[in-house]
CSV table of C-alpha atoms and ligand atoms in Angstrom, one decimal:
chain,number,residue,atom,x,y,z
E,1,UNK,CA,-3.5,21.1,-16.3
E,2,UNK,CA,-6.7,19.2,-17.0
E,3,UNK,CA,-8.7,17.6,-14.2
E,4,UNK,CA,-7.6,14.2,-15.3
E,5,UNK,CA,-3.9,15.1,-15.4
E,6,UNK,CA,-4.2,16.6,-11.9
E,7,UNK,CA,-5.2,13.1,-10.6
E,8,UNK,CA,-1.6,12.1,-10.7
E,9,UNK,CA,0.7,14.8,-9.4
E,10,UNK,CA,3.8,12.8,-8.8
E,11,UNK,CA,4.9,9.5,-10.2
E,12,UNK,CA,4.0,6.3,-8.4
E,13,UNK,CA,7.2,4.7,-7.0
E,14,UNK,CA,7.2,1.0,-8.2
E,15,UNK,CA,9.5,-1.8,-7.2
E,16,UNK,CA,9.4,-4.9,-9.5
E,17,UNK,CA,10.3,-8.5,-8.5
E,18,UNK,CA,11.4,-10.7,-11.4
E,19,UNK,CA,12.8,-14.2,-12.1
E,20,UNK,CA,12.9,-14.4,-15.9
E,21,UNK,CA,13.2,-12.7,-19.2
E,22,UNK,CA,11.5,-9.5,-18.1
E,23,UNK,CA,9.4,-8.7,-21.1
E,24,UNK,CA,6.7,-7.3,-18.8
E,25,UNK,CA,9.3,-5.2,-17.0
E,26,UNK,CA,10.5,-3.9,-20.4
E,27,UNK,CA,6.9,-2.7,-21.1
E,28,UNK,CA,6.9,-0.8,-17.8
E,29,UNK,CA,10.3,0.7,-18.5
E,30,UNK,CA,9.3,1.8,-22.0
E,31,UNK,CA,6.0,3.3,-20.7
E,32,UNK,CA,7.8,5.1,-17.9
E,33,UNK,CA,10.5,6.4,-20.3
E,34,UNK,CA,8.0,7.6,-22.8
E,35,UNK,CA,6.0,9.4,-20.1
E,36,UNK,CA,2.9,7.4,-20.9
E,37,UNK,CA,2.8,5.8,-17.4
E,38,UNK,CA,3.3,8.1,-14.4
E,39,UNK,CA,5.6,5.7,-12.5
E,40,UNK,CA,9.2,5.7,-11.3
E,41,UNK,CA,10.7,2.2,-11.2
E,42,UNK,CA,12.8,2.6,-8.0
E,43,UNK,CA,14.4,-0.8,-8.2
E,44,UNK,CA,14.2,-4.4,-9.5
E,45,UNK,CA,14.8,-7.4,-7.3
E,46,UNK,CA,15.6,-10.8,-8.9
E,47,UNK,CA,16.0,-14.2,-7.3
E,48,UNK,CA,17.8,-15.4,-10.5
E,49,UNK,CA,21.3,-14.1,-11.2
E,50,UNK,CA,21.2,-14.7,-15.0
E,51,UNK,CA,17.6,-13.4,-15.4
E,52,UNK,CA,17.5,-11.1,-18.5
E,53,UNK,CA,15.2,-8.9,-16.6
E,54,UNK,CA,18.2,-7.7,-14.6
E,55,UNK,CA,20.1,-6.7,-17.8
E,56,UNK,CA,17.0,-4.8,-19.0
E,57,UNK,CA,16.9,-2.9,-15.7
E,58,UNK,CA,20.6,-2.2,-15.8
E,59,UNK,CA,20.4,-0.9,-19.3
E,60,UNK,CA,17.7,1.5,-18.3
E,61,UNK,CA,19.8,2.7,-15.3
E,62,UNK,CA,17.4,1.2,-12.7
E,63,UNK,CA,18.8,0.0,-9.4
E,64,UNK,CA,18.9,-3.8,-9.2
E,65,UNK,CA,19.4,-6.3,-6.3
E,66,UNK,CA,20.0,-10.0,-6.9
E,67,UNK,CA,19.3,-12.5,-4.1
E,68,UNK,CA,20.0,-15.7,-6.0
E,69,UNK,CA,18.2,-18.8,-4.9
E,70,UNK,CA,21.3,-20.8,-5.8
E,71,UNK,CA,24.2,-20.0,-3.5
E,72,UNK,CA,27.9,-19.8,-4.5
E,73,UNK,CA,31.1,-20.2,-2.7
E,74,UNK,CA,31.5,-23.0,-0.1
E,75,UNK,CA,27.8,-23.7,-0.1
E,76,UNK,CA,27.7,-23.8,-3.9
E,77,UNK,CA,24.5,-25.2,-5.4
E,78,UNK,CA,22.6,-25.1,-2.0
E,79,UNK,CA,19.2,-23.4,-2.3
E,80,UNK,CA,18.7,-20.1,-0.5
E,81,UNK,CA,15.7,-20.6,1.8
E,82,UNK,CA,12.7,-18.3,1.1
E,83,UNK,CA,13.2,-16.7,4.6
E,84,UNK,CA,16.7,-15.6,3.7
E,85,UNK,CA,15.5,-14.2,0.4
E,86,UNK,CA,12.7,-12.4,2.1
E,87,UNK,CA,15.1,-10.9,4.7
E,88,UNK,CA,17.3,-9.4,2.0
E,89,UNK,CA,14.3,-8.3,-0.1
E,90,UNK,CA,12.6,-6.7,2.8
E,91,UNK,CA,15.6,-4.6,3.7
E,92,UNK,CA,16.0,-3.6,0.1
E,93,UNK,CA,12.3,-2.6,-0.3
E,94,UNK,CA,12.5,-0.6,3.0
E,95,UNK,CA,15.4,1.3,1.5
E,96,UNK,CA,13.6,2.0,-1.8
E,97,UNK,CA,10.3,2.9,-0.2
E,98,UNK,CA,8.0,2.0,-3.1
E,99,UNK,CA,4.3,2.9,-3.3
E,100,UNK,CA,3.6,-0.4,-5.1
E,101,UNK,CA,5.4,-3.7,-5.5
E,102,UNK,CA,4.8,-5.5,-8.8
E,103,UNK,CA,5.5,-9.3,-9.2
E,104,UNK,CA,6.2,-9.5,-12.9
E,105,UNK,CA,7.3,-13.1,-13.6
E,106,UNK,CA,8.5,-13.6,-10.1
E,107,UNK,CA,8.5,-17.4,-9.5
E,108,UNK,CA,9.0,-18.0,-5.8
E,109,UNK,CA,6.1,-18.3,-3.3
E,110,UNK,CA,6.3,-15.5,-0.7
E,111,UNK,CA,5.3,-16.1,2.9
E,112,UNK,CA,2.4,-14.5,4.7
E,113,UNK,CA,4.8,-12.6,7.0
E,114,UNK,CA,6.7,-11.1,4.2
E,115,UNK,CA,3.5,-10.0,2.4
E,116,UNK,CA,1.9,-8.5,5.5
E,117,UNK,CA,5.1,-6.6,6.5
E,118,UNK,CA,5.8,-5.3,3.0
E,119,UNK,CA,6.2,-1.5,2.8
E,120,UNK,CA,3.6,-1.2,0.0
E,121,UNK,CA,0.7,-3.1,-1.5
E,122,UNK,CA,1.7,-5.9,-3.9
E,123,UNK,CA,0.2,-7.1,-7.2
E,124,UNK,CA,1.0,-10.1,-9.3
E,125,UNK,CA,0.7,-10.9,-12.9
E,126,UNK,CA,-0.6,-14.5,-13.4
E,127,UNK,CA,-0.9,-16.3,-16.8
E,128,UNK,CA,-4.5,-17.7,-16.4
E,129,UNK,CA,-8.0,-16.5,-15.9
E,130,UNK,CA,-8.0,-16.8,-12.1
E,131,UNK,CA,-9.5,-18.4,-10.1
E,132,UNK,CA,-8.8,-21.1,-12.7
E,133,UNK,CA,-5.3,-22.6,-12.9
E,134,UNK,CA,-3.4,-21.2,-9.9
E,135,UNK,CA,0.2,-22.2,-9.8
E,136,UNK,CA,2.4,-23.4,-12.6
E,137,UNK,CA,2.0,-24.8,-16.2
E,138,UNK,CA,-1.2,-22.9,-16.7
E,139,UNK,CA,-1.0,-23.0,-20.5
E,140,UNK,CA,-0.5,-26.8,-20.7
E,141,UNK,CA,-3.3,-27.3,-18.1
E,142,UNK,CA,-5.9,-25.2,-19.9
E,143,UNK,CA,-5.2,-27.2,-23.1
E,144,UNK,CA,-5.9,-30.4,-21.3
E,145,UNK,CA,-9.3,-29.0,-20.3
E,146,UNK,CA,-12.5,-28.3,-22.2
E,147,UNK,CA,-12.1,-24.5,-21.7
E,148,UNK,CA,-12.5,-22.4,-24.8
E,149,UNK,CA,-11.0,-19.2,-23.2
E,150,UNK,CA,-7.7,-18.5,-21.6
E,151,UNK,CA,-5.8,-15.3,-20.6
E,152,UNK,CA,-4.1,-13.5,-17.8
E,153,UNK,CA,-4.9,-11.8,-14.5
E,154,UNK,CA,-3.5,-9.0,-12.4
E,155,UNK,CA,-4.4,-9.6,-8.8
E,156,UNK,CA,-3.6,-8.4,-5.3
E,157,UNK,CA,-1.0,-10.6,-3.5
E,158,UNK,CA,-2.3,-12.3,-0.3
E,159,UNK,CA,-0.9,-15.1,1.8
E,160,UNK,CA,-2.9,-17.7,-0.2
E,161,UNK,CA,-1.2,-18.4,-3.6
E,162,UNK,CA,-2.8,-16.6,-6.6
E,163,UNK,CA,-6.0,-16.1,-4.6
E,164,UNK,CA,-6.1,-12.3,-3.9
E,165,UNK,CA,-8.7,-10.0,-5.4
E,166,UNK,CA,-8.5,-9.9,-9.2
E,167,UNK,CA,-8.1,-6.4,-10.5
E,168,UNK,CA,-8.1,-7.0,-14.2
E,169,UNK,CA,-8.2,-9.8,-16.8
E,170,UNK,CA,-7.6,-10.1,-20.5
E,171,UNK,CA,-8.9,-13.0,-22.4
E,172,UNK,CA,-8.6,-14.8,-25.7
E,173,UNK,CA,-10.1,-17.7,-27.5
E,174,UNK,CA,-8.0,-20.9,-27.6
E,175,UNK,CA,-7.4,-22.0,-31.2
E,176,UNK,CA,-7.9,-25.6,-32.3
E,177,UNK,CA,-4.7,-27.6,-32.2
E,178,UNK,CA,-2.8,-24.7,-30.4
E,179,UNK,CA,0.4,-25.7,-28.6
E,180,UNK,CA,1.2,-24.5,-25.1
E,181,UNK,CA,4.1,-22.4,-26.5
E,182,UNK,CA,1.9,-20.7,-29.0
E,183,UNK,CA,-0.7,-20.0,-26.4
E,184,UNK,CA,1.9,-18.7,-24.0
E,185,UNK,CA,3.1,-16.2,-26.6
E,186,UNK,CA,-0.4,-14.9,-27.3
E,187,UNK,CA,-1.1,-14.6,-23.5
E,188,UNK,CA,2.1,-12.7,-23.1
E,189,UNK,CA,0.9,-10.1,-25.6
E,190,UNK,CA,-2.2,-9.6,-23.4
E,191,UNK,CA,0.0,-9.3,-20.3
E,192,UNK,CA,1.9,-6.5,-22.0
E,193,UNK,CA,-1.4,-4.6,-22.4
E,194,UNK,CA,-3.2,-5.4,-19.1
E,195,UNK,CA,-0.3,-4.8,-16.7
E,196,UNK,CA,0.5,-1.2,-17.6
E,197,UNK,CA,-3.2,-0.3,-17.8
E,198,UNK,CA,-3.8,-1.7,-14.3
E,199,UNK,CA,-0.8,0.2,-12.9
E,200,UNK,CA,-2.1,3.3,-14.6
E,201,UNK,CA,-5.4,2.9,-12.7
E,202,UNK,CA,-3.5,2.5,-9.5
E,203,UNK,CA,-1.2,5.5,-10.2
E,204,UNK,CA,-4.2,7.7,-10.9
E,205,UNK,CA,-6.0,6.6,-7.8
E,206,UNK,CA,-8.9,5.0,-9.7
E,207,UNK,CA,-7.9,1.7,-8.1
E,208,UNK,CA,-7.2,2.2,-4.4
E,209,UNK,CA,-5.6,-1.1,-3.3
E,210,UNK,CA,-6.3,-0.2,0.4
E,211,UNK,CA,-10.0,0.4,-0.3
E,212,UNK,CA,-11.1,-1.8,-3.1
E,213,UNK,CA,-14.7,-1.8,-4.3
E,214,UNK,CA,-16.6,-4.9,-3.4
E,215,UNK,CA,-20.1,-6.2,-3.6
E,216,UNK,CA,-20.6,-5.1,0.1
E,217,UNK,CA,-19.2,-1.7,-0.6
E,218,UNK,CA,-21.8,-0.5,-3.1
E,219,UNK,CA,-21.2,3.2,-2.6
E,220,UNK,CA,-18.3,3.3,-5.0
E,221,UNK,CA,-17.4,1.9,-8.4
E,222,UNK,CA,-18.8,-1.6,-9.3
E,223,UNK,CA,-16.7,-4.5,-8.1
E,224,UNK,CA,-13.8,-5.6,-10.1
E,225,UNK,CA,-12.4,-7.2,-12.2
E,226,UNK,CA,-12.3,-5.2,-15.4
E,227,UNK,CA,-12.3,-7.9,-18.1
E,228,UNK,CA,-11.0,-7.0,-21.5
E,229,UNK,CA,-11.3,-9.1,-24.6
E,230,UNK,CA,-8.0,-8.6,-26.2
E,231,UNK,CA,-7.8,-11.4,-28.7
E,232,UNK,CA,-4.5,-11.4,-30.5
G,301,LIG,C1,4.7,-14.1,-17.5
G,301,LIG,O1,4.0,-14.8,-18.5
G,301,LIG,C2,3.9,-14.1,-16.2
G,301,LIG,O2,2.5,-14.2,-16.4
G,301,LIG,C3,4.5,-15.4,-15.5
G,301,LIG,O3,5.8,-15.4,-15.9
G,301,LIG,C4,6.0,-14.7,-17.1
G,301,LIG,C5,7.2,-13.8,-17.0
G,301,LIG,O4,7.5,-13.2,-18.3
G,301,LIG,N1,4.2,-15.4,-14.1
G,301,LIG,C6,3.9,-16.5,-13.4
G,301,LIG,O5,3.8,-17.6,-13.9
G,301,LIG,C7,3.7,-16.2,-12.0
G,301,LIG,N2,3.2,-17.4,-11.3
G,301,LIG,P1,8.5,-12.0,-18.4
G,301,LIG,O6,9.7,-12.4,-17.6
G,301,LIG,O7,8.9,-12.0,-19.9
G,301,LIG,O8,7.8,-10.8,-18.0
């Protein structure tokens, strides 16, 4: 075994939270299955029953848990409060015991209590070059600005929305007359590259989420983020 291979002796146990189509989840499933990413996806939690991400997980034989934000039965149509979702999600994560929790298109805002009590560090994929355009509608908002670049970020999840330390970013040049839909599609291609690479750095211990380099901590690698120009 080479020195580099020996960095990762056992797969990193990853839980993924989703709300939508799950194209990023699929990239992780494919990379896990092919052996190119040393992870084991121990389970997928969705807050949307019909999310295609759930189908993708089931097709790959991965455990799933759906805690729908829309209730059925006698309270049909009533929104499940975030605290109730978090109680269910917390119990499920405790059972799965992941090393890392990945928010890949998860569209609810989690509370500070849930984040601090989570059984593993949490990272989020966000479709903008943070700290710009936190929150929703990032593609439409960047097109209304004078910005010439856009992209996506992988960052540590903290209590403040989309504000934790950025680990990696991929960027592209906005094209003249580009629509929000076209831009979103190009950014998603970048997401499919930056997310697995960031998780690889975590799995190999290059990125230690409990001891991240910073400008104050100059004895280790330079401060993040890694910024990749991945124009597509
Ligand atoms: C991704 O583009 C991700 O950046 C975005 O949701 C999409 C999910 O796509 N996440 C957020 O907006 C989080 N605030 P996918 O379901 O096909 O992976």
